[in-house]
């Protein structure tokens, strides 16, 4: 519901000042801030000037109303004396419309009226109907000032507007210089970070180069170790074999008879030389496998035949009656693509270990086909291996403490694992101390 506050007539040039001045007074009365008072007064004088020229004047009404969402607005209607061309109104400058919240032509009972509005702030004093009535009375009573007064007021408004523009420009300058400073700071930080990043990068690159050099050195060292082992063991084989032969000759019944003590010592020489030959042979095998000099001879291997052979050769090793060697019959079709000699060597080694480290119970060899893989397991009921040593026993020369009395070199398992890798498979261990061990060879049925 519109609540009228003041009516004015716009007829002559002088009235433009009047409309402007009273507009500012009304705006102040309903609680608009100083800036808004000047804005609405300026918009009013502009529209008034246009209507005086284009429509010979207008009737001006100030009122309080509510906008679409129910908020209080100061509304000014200017009804032209003559109809506007085409019933439309368009301010000459778009800037005028921006001085208020709305400025447009509306239809009031068939007449086109130019209406502008500006929202009254919420904190404006409570505009009760009584208060509005009071305001209306006050506004009606107030004597209009002269054009000169309005000009003076307009001037002082202009000065304060200029002042404000200047202070805003100063503020902007300060902001700009602050922004520039911040920018410089950010750039400095960015440069520093870039430098640090580059330095770190250079460090990483150097580290990589060093790492590569070290691993090349390591590779070279490992290769020369294998070469050295292969050469030395090869060179040692001949003299050790000669010692064994000579000892055999000495002990031969066809030779001069030896005293009991001599025969015992020659026997010691023979067995020591035999051990040495075993070690030399194992070293040679491992060195060959490590230096990649063993090339598997791939063929269709019959597991039954391999198992049969192992059963025969290892039975001789089962000297204890408390230990049974069980070589199960592999399920048919028991074939895989592999190297028969190398495979037999691995299994023999594992079975041999099983027999060495089992006092009673059994050592069992079993083959199972799982999809495209064969699982060959050697399970014993022997001393077992503590879990923390499960990987160590695959290192060269490592023997579980306390097991050395049964002999051996500590080279069998690393060699076996290397051969299984060559055959495209894996060699793993599960074991519990005192409960026995299981070594499992998994091989692809179709070869590596
Ligand atoms: P070697 O048997 O010649 O000592 P290996 O490399 O074959 O060398 O084995 C290394 C060590 O692993 C053995 O000395 C032994 O301590 C342990 N080991 C291997 N097989 C078994 C087994 N079946 N049961 C218990 N310990 C074993």
Short mmCIF file of C-alpha atoms and ligand atoms in Angstrom, two decimals, residues 282 349-358 378 380 382-385 389 392-404 406-415 429 431 436-439, ligand 1:
data_model
loop_
_atom_site.label_atom_id
_atom_site.label_comp_id
_atom_site.label_asym_id
_atom_site.label_seq_id
_atom_site.Cartn_x
_atom_site.Cartn_y
_atom_site.Cartn_z
CA UNK A 282 79.59 -77.28 -6.34
CA UNK A 349 69.61 -81.78 -3.90
CA UNK A 350 66.35 -81.18 -2.01
CA UNK A 351 65.81 -84.88 -1.29
CA UNK A 352 69.39 -85.21 -0.18
CA UNK A 353 68.98 -82.31 2.25
CA UNK A 354 65.73 -83.84 3.52
CA UNK A 355 67.46 -87.12 4.25
CA UNK A 356 70.42 -85.30 5.85
CA UNK A 357 68.30 -83.27 8.25
CA UNK A 358 65.67 -85.91 9.20
CA UNK A 378 59.89 -82.25 -1.05
CA UNK A 380 60.40 -83.97 5.44
CA UNK A 382 63.15 -83.33 10.15
CA UNK A 383 64.63 -80.59 12.31
CA UNK A 384 62.94 -77.75 10.44
CA UNK A 385 64.28 -74.23 9.92
CA UNK A 389 66.35 -67.98 8.40
CA UNK A 392 69.21 -66.77 4.55
CA UNK A 393 69.60 -70.46 3.75
CA UNK A 394 69.40 -69.49 0.07
CA UNK A 395 72.56 -67.39 0.48
CA UNK A 396 75.89 -68.85 -0.54
CA UNK A 397 77.76 -70.72 2.22
CA UNK A 398 75.00 -70.14 4.78
CA UNK A 399 74.26 -73.08 7.06
CA UNK A 400 71.87 -73.04 10.01
CA UNK A 401 74.02 -73.01 13.16
CA UNK A 402 74.18 -76.46 14.74
CA UNK A 403 73.58 -78.34 11.48
CA UNK A 404 77.14 -78.23 10.17
CA UNK A 406 76.16 -83.38 9.01
CA UNK A 407 78.54 -81.92 6.44
CA UNK A 408 77.80 -79.88 3.34
CA UNK A 409 78.98 -76.60 1.90
CA UNK A 410 76.01 -74.28 2.05
CA UNK A 411 76.02 -73.98 -1.73
CA UNK A 412 73.28 -76.49 -2.61
CA UNK A 413 70.20 -74.34 -2.07
CA UNK A 414 71.48 -71.16 -3.79
CA UNK A 415 72.43 -73.35 -6.75
CA UNK A 429 60.19 -72.92 1.62
CA UNK A 431 59.03 -74.84 7.65
CA UNK A 436 60.00 -80.49 9.35
CA UNK A 437 60.30 -78.52 6.13
CA UNK A 438 58.68 -78.33 2.74
CA UNK A 439 60.57 -77.08 -0.32
P1 LIG B 1 74.33 -77.80 2.65
O1 LIG B 1 73.19 -78.76 2.73
O2 LIG B 1 75.41 -78.24 1.76
O3 LIG B 1 74.79 -77.29 3.97
P2 LIG B 1 72.37 -76.13 1.40
O4 LIG B 1 72.51 -74.84 0.69
O5 LIG B 1 71.75 -77.26 0.68
O6 LIG B 1 73.80 -76.48 1.91
O7 LIG B 1 71.58 -75.87 2.70
C1 LIG B 1 71.93 -74.78 3.54
C2 LIG B 1 71.46 -75.01 4.96
O8 LIG B 1 70.06 -75.02 5.03
C3 LIG B 1 71.85 -76.34 5.51
O9 LIG B 1 73.16 -76.30 6.01
C4 LIG B 1 70.84 -76.51 6.59
O10 LIG B 1 71.25 -75.81 7.73
C5 LIG B 1 69.61 -75.90 6.04
N1 LIG B 1 68.72 -76.90 5.39
C6 LIG B 1 68.63 -77.22 4.09
N2 LIG B 1 67.69 -78.16 3.87
C7 LIG B 1 67.15 -78.47 5.09
C8 LIG B 1 66.12 -79.40 5.53
N3 LIG B 1 65.44 -80.15 4.69
N4 LIG B 1 65.85 -79.41 6.84
C9 LIG B 1 66.52 -78.60 7.72
N5 LIG B 1 67.49 -77.73 7.36
C10 LIG B 1 67.82 -77.66 6.05
#
